[in-house]
N, CA, C and O atoms as a DFTB+ gen file, in Angstrom:
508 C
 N C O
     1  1    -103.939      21.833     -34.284
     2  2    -103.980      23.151     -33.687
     3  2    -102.605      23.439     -33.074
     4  3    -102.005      22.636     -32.359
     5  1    -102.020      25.032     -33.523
     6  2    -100.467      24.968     -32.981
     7  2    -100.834      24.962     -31.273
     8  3    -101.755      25.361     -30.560
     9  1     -99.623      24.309     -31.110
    10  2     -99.703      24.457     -29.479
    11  2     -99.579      25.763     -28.610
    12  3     -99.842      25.770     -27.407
    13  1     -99.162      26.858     -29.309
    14  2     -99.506      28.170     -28.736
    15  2    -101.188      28.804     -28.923
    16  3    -101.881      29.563     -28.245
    17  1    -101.360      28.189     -29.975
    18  2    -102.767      28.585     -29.749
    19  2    -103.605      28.203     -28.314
    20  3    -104.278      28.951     -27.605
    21  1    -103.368      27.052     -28.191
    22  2    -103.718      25.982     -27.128
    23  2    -103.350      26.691     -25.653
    24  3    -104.117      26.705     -24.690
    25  1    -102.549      27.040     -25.674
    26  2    -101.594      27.698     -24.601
    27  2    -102.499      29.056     -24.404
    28  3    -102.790      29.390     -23.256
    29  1    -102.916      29.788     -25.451
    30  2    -103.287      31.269     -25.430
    31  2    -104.769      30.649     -24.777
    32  3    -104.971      31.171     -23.680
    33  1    -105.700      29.810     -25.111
    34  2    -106.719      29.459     -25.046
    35  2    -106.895      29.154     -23.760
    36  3    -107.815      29.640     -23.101
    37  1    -106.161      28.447     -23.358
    38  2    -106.117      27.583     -21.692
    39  2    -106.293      29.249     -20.800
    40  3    -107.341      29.589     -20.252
    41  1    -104.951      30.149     -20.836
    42  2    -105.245      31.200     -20.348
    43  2    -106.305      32.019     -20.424
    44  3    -106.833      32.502     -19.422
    45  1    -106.665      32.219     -21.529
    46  2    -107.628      32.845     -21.497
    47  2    -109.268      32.179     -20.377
    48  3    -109.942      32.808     -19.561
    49  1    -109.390      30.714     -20.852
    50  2    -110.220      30.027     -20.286
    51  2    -110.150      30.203     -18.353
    52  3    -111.034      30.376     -17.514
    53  1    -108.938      30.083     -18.279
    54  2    -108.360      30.544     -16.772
    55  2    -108.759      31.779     -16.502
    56  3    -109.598      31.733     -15.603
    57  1    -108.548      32.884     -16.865
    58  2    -108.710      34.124     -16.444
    59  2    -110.227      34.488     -16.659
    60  3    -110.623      35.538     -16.154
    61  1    -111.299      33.533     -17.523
    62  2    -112.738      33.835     -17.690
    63  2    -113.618      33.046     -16.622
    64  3    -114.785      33.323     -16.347
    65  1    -112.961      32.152     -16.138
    66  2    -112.974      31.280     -14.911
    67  2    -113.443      31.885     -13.413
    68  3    -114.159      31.361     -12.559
    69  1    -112.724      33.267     -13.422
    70  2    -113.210      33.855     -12.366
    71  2    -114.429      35.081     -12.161
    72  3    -114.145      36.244     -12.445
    73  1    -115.419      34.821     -11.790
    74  2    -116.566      35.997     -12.037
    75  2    -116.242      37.269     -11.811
    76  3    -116.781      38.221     -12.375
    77  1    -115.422      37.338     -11.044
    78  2    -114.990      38.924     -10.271
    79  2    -114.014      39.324     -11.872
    80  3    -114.109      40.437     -12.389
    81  1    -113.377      38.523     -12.298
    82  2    -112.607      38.945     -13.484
    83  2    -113.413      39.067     -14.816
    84  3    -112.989      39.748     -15.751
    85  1    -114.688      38.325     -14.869
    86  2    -115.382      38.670     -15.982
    87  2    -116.462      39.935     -15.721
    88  3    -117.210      40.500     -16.520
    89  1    -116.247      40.149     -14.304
    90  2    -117.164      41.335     -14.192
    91  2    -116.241      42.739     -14.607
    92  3    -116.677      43.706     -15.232
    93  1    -114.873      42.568     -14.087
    94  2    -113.934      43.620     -14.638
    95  2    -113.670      43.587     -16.328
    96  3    -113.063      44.581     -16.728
    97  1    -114.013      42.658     -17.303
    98  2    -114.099      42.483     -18.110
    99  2    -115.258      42.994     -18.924
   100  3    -115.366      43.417     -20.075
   101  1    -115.929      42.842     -18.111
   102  2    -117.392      43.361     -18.610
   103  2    -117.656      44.912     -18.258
   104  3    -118.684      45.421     -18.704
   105  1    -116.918      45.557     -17.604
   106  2    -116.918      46.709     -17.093
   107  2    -116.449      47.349     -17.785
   108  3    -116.853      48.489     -18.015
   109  1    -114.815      46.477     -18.680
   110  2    -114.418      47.519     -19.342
   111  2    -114.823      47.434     -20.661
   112  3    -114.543      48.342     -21.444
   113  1    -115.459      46.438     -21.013
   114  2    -116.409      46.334     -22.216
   115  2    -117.377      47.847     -22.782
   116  3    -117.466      48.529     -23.803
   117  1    -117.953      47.811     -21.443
   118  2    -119.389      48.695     -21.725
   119  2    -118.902      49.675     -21.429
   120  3    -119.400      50.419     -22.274
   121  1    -117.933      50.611     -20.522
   122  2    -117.094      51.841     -20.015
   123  2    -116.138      52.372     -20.911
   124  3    -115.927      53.556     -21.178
   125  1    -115.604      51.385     -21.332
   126  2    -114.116      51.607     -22.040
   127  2    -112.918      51.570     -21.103
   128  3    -113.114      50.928     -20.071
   129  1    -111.398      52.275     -21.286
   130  2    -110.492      52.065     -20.639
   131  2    -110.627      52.649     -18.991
   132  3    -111.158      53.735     -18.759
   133  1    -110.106      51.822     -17.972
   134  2    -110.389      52.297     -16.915
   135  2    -109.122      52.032     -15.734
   136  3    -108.238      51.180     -15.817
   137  1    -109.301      52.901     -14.766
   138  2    -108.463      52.653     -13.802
   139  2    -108.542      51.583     -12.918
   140  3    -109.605      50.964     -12.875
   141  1    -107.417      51.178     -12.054
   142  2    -107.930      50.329     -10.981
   143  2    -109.121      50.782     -10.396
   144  3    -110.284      50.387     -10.474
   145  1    -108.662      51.551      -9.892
   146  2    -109.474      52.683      -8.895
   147  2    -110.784      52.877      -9.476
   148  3    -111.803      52.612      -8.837
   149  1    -110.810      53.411     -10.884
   150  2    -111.937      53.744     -11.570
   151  2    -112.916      52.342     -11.176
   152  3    -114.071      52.411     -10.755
   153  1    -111.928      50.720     -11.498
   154  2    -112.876      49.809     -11.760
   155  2    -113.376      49.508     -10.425
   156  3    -114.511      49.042     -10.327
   157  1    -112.434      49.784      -9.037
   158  2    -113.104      49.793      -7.526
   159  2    -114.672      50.249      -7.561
   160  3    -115.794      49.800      -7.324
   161  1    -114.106      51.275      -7.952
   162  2    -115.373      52.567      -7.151
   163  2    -116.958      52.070      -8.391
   164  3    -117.910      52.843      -8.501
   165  1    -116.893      50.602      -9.224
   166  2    -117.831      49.752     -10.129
   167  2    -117.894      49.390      -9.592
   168  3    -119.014      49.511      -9.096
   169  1    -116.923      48.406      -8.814
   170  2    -117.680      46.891      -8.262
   171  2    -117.430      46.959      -6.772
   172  3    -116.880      47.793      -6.054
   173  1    -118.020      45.802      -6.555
   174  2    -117.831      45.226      -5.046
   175  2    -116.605      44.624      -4.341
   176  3    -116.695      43.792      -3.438
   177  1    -115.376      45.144      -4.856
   178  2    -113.904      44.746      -4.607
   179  2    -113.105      45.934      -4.302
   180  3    -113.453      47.083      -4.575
   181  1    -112.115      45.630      -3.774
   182  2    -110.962      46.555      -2.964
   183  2    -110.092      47.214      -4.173
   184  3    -109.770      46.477      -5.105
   185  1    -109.751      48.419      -4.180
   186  2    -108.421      48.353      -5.095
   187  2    -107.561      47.187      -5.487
   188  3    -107.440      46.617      -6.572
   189  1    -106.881      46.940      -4.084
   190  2    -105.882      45.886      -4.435
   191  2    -106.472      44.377      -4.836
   192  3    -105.767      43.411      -5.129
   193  1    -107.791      44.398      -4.785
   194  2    -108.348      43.202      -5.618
   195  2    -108.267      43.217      -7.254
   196  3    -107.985      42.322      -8.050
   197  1    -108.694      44.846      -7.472
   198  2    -109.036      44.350      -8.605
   199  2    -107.408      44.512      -9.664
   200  3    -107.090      44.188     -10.808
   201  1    -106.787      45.129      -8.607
   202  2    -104.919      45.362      -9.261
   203  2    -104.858      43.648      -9.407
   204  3    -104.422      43.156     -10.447
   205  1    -105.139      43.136      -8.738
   206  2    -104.811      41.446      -8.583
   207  2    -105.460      40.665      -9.990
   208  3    -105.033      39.744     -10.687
   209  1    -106.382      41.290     -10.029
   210  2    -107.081      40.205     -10.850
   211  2    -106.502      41.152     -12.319
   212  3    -105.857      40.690     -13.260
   213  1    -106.909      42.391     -12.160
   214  2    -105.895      43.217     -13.516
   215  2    -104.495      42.171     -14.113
   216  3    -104.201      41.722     -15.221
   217  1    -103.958      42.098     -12.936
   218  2    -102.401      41.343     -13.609
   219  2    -102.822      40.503     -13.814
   220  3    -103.013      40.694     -15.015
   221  1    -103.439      38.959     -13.510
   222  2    -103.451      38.070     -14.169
   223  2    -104.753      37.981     -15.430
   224  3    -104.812      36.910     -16.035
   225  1    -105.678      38.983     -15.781
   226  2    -106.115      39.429     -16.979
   227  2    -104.947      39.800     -17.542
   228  3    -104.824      39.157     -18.584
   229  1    -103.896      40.622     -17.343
   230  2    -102.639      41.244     -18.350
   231  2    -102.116      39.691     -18.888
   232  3    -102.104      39.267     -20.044
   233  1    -101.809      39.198     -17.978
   234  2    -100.840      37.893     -18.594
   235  2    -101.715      37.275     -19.128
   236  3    -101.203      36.160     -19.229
   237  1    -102.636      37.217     -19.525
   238  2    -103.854      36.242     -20.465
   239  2    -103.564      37.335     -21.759
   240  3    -103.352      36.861     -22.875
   241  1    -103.567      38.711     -21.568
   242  2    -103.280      39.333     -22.813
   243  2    -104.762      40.343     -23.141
   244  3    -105.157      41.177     -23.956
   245  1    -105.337      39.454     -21.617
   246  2    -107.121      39.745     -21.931
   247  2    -106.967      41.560     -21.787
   248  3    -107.706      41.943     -22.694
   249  1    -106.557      42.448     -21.309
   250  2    -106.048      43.881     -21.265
   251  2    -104.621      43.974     -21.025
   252  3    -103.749      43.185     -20.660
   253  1    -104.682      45.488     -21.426
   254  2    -103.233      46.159     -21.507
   255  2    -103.195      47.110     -21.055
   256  3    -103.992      47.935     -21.501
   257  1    -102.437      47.466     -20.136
   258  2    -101.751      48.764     -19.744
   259  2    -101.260      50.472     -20.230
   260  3    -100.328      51.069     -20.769
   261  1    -102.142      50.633     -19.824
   262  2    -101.472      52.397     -20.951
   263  2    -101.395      53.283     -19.675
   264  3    -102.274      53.385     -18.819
   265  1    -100.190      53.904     -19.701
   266  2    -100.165      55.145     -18.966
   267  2    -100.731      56.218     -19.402
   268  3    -100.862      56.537     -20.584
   269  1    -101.168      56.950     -18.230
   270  2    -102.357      57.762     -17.956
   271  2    -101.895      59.212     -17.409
   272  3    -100.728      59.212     -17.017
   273  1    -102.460      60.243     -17.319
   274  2    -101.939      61.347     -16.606
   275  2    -101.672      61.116     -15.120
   276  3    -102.142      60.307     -14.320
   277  1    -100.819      62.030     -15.017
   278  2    -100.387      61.558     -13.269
   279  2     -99.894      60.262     -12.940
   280  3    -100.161      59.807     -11.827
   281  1     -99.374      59.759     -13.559
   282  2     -98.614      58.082     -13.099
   283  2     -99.918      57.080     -13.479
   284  3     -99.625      55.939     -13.836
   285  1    -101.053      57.376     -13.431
   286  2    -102.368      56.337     -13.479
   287  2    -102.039      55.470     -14.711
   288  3    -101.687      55.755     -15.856
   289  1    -102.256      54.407     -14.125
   290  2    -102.314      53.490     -15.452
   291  2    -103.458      52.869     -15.736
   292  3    -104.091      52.142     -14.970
   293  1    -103.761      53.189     -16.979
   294  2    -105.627      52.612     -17.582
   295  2    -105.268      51.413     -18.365
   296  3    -104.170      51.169     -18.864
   297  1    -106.783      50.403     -18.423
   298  2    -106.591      49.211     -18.730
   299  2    -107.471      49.311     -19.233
   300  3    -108.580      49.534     -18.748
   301  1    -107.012      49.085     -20.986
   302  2    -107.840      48.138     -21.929
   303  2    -108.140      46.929     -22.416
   304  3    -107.433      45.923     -22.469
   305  1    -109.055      47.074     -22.709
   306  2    -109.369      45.587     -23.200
   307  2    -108.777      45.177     -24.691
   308  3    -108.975      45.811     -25.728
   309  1    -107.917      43.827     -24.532
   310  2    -107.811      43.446     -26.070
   311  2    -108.391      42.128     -26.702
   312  3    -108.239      41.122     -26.008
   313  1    -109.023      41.973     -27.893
   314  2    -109.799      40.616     -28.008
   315  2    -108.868      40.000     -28.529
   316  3    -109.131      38.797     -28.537
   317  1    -107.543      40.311     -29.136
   318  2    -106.983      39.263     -29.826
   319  2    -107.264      37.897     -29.050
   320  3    -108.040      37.042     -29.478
   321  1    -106.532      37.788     -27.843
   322  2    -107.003      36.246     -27.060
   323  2    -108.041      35.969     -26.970
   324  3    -108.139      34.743     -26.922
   325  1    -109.173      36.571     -26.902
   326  2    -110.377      35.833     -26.815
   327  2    -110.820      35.388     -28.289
   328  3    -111.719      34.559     -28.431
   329  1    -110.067      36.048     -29.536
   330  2    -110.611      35.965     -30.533
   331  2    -109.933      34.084     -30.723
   332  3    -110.618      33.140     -31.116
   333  1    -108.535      34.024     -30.328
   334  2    -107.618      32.596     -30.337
   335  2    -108.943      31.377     -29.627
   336  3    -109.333      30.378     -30.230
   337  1    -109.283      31.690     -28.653
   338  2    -110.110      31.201     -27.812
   339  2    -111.367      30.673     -28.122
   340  3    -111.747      29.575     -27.715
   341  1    -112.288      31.727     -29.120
   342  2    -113.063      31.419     -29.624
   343  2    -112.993      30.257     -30.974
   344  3    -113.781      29.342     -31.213
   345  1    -111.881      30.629     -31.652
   346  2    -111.174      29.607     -32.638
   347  2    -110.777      28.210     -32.018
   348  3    -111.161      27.159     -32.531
   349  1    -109.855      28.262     -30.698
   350  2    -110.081      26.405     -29.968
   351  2    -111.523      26.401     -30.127
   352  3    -111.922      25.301     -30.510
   353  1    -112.251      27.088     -29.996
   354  2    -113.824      26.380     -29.200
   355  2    -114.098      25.481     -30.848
   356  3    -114.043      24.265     -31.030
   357  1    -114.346      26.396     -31.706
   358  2    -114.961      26.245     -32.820
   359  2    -114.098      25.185     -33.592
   360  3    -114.907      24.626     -34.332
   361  1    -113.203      24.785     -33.735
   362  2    -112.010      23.644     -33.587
   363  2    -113.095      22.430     -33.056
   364  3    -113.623      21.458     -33.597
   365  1    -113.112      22.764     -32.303
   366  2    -113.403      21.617     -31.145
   367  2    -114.627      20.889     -31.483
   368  3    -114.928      19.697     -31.545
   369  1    -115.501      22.483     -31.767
   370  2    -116.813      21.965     -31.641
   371  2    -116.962      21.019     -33.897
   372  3    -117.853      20.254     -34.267
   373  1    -115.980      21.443     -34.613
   374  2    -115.859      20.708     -35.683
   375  2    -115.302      19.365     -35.646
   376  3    -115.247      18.670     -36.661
   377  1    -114.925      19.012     -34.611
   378  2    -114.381      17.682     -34.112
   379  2    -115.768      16.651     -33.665
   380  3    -116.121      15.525     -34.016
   381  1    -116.161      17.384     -32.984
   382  2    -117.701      17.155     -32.470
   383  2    -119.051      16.848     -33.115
   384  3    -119.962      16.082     -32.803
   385  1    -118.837      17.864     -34.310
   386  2    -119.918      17.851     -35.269
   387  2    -120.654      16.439     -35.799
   388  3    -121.727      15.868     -35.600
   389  1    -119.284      16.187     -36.692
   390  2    -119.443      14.805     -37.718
   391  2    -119.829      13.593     -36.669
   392  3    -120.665      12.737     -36.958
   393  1    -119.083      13.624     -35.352
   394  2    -119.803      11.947     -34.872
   395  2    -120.969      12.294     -34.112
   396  3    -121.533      11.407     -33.473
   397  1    -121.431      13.546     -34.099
   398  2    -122.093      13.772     -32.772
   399  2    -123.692      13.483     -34.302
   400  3    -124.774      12.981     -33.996
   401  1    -123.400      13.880     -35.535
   402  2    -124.103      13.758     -36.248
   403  2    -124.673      12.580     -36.786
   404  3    -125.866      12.337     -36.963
   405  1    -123.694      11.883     -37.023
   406  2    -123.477      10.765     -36.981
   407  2    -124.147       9.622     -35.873
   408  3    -124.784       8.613     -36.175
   409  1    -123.936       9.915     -35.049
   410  2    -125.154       8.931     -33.995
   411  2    -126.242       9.481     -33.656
   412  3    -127.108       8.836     -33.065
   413  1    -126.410      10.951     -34.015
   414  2    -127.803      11.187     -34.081
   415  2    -128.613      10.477     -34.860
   416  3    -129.709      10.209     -34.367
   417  1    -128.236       9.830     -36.677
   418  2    -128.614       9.521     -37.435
   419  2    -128.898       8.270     -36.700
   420  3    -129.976       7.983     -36.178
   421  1    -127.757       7.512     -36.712
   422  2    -127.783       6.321     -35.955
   423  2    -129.005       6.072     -35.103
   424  3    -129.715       5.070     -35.186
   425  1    -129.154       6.950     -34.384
   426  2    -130.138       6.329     -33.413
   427  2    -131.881       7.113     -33.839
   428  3    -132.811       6.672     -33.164
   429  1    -132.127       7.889     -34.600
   430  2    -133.472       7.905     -35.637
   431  2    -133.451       6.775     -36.403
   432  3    -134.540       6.626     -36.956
   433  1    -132.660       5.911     -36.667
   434  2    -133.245       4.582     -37.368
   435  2    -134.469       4.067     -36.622
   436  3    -134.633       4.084     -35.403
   437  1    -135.325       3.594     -37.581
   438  2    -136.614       3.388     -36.622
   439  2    -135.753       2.171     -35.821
   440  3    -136.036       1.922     -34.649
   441  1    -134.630       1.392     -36.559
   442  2    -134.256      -0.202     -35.744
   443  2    -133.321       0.147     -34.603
   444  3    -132.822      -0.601     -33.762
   445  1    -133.189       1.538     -34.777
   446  2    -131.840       1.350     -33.786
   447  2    -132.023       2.855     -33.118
   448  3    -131.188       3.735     -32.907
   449  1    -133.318       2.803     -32.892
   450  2    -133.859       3.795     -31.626
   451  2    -133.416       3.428     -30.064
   452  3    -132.831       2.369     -29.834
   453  1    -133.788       4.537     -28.829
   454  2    -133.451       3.728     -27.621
   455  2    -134.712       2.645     -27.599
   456  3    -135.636       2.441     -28.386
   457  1    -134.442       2.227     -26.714
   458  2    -134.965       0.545     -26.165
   459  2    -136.357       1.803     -25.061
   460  3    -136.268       2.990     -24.750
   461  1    -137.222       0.986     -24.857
   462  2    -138.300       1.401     -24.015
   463  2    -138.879       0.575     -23.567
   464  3    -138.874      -0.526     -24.119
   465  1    -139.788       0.858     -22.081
   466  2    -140.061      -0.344     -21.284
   467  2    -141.082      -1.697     -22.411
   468  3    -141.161      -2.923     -22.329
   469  1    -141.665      -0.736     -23.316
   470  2    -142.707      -1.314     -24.030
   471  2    -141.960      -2.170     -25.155
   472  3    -142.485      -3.060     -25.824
   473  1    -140.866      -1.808     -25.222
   474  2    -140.098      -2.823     -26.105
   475  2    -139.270      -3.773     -25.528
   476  3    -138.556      -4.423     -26.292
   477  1    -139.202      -4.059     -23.949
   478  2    -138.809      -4.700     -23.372
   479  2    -139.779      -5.991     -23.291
   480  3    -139.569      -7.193     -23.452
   481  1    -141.244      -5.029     -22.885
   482  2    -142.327      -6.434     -22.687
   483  2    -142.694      -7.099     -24.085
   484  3    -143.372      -8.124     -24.142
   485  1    -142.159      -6.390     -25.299
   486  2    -142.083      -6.953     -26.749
   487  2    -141.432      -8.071     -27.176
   488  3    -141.648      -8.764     -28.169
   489  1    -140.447      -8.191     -26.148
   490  2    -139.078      -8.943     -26.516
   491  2    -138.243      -8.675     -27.466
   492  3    -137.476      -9.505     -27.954
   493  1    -138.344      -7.299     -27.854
   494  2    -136.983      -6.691     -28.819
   495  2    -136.002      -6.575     -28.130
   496  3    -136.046      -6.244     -26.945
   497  1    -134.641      -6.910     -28.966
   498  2    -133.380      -7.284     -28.215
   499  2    -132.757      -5.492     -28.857
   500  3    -132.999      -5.246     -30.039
   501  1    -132.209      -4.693     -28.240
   502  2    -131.955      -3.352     -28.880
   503  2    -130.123      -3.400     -28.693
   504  3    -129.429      -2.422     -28.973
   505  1    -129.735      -4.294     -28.343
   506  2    -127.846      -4.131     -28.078
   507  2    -127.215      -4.258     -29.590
   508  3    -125.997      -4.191     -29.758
């Protein structure tokens, strides 16, 4: 996996990390593009909270900035990073697959099931 991918992923994972930021995320999901202000007068945060959490969503890439009438600047949402993000996961989880499959099998062998108290008082040795 290139290491910028890795890099885009970590951020992103960082910036989904915080609930107040996935709620502004989720706001602008279902709303569309919105103001600071606009996203205040949604949630349970200050302007200058959610300007805060806006910029470090911008530097994840997670929204973007568009000027607006009157100086306002509206923030959209972009998936490219989450789309990078979703690709580490699925990476990962193909790394995972084959051994995780693999000792599943392993251990449905009827011989090489877990050990149980009743196979203890059996004297089956299970190591």
């Amino acid at each position: 996996m290139p290491p910028d991918t890795e890099a885009v992923a970590e951020q992103v994972f960082t910036a989904l990390a915080d609930p107040t930021r996935r709620a502004i995320l989720g706001t602008l999901a279902a709303a569309g593009p919105a103001t600071a202000t606009d996203l205040a007068a949604r949630l349970p945060i200050t302007r200058q909270a959610v300007a805060k959490h806006l910029a470090l969503l911008a530097d994840a890439g997670l929204v973007t900035a568009e000027p607006g009438e009157r100086r306002r600047v509206r923030y959209r949402l972009r998936s490219a990073p989450m789309q990078v993000a979703q690709q580490f996961l699925a990476a990962l989880a193909r790394d995972w697959d084959s051994p995780l499959a693999a000792l599943k099998n392993h251990l449905d062998q009827p011989d090489h099931g877990p050990a149980t108290a009743l196979d203890a008082t059996q004297g089956r040795d299970h190591r």
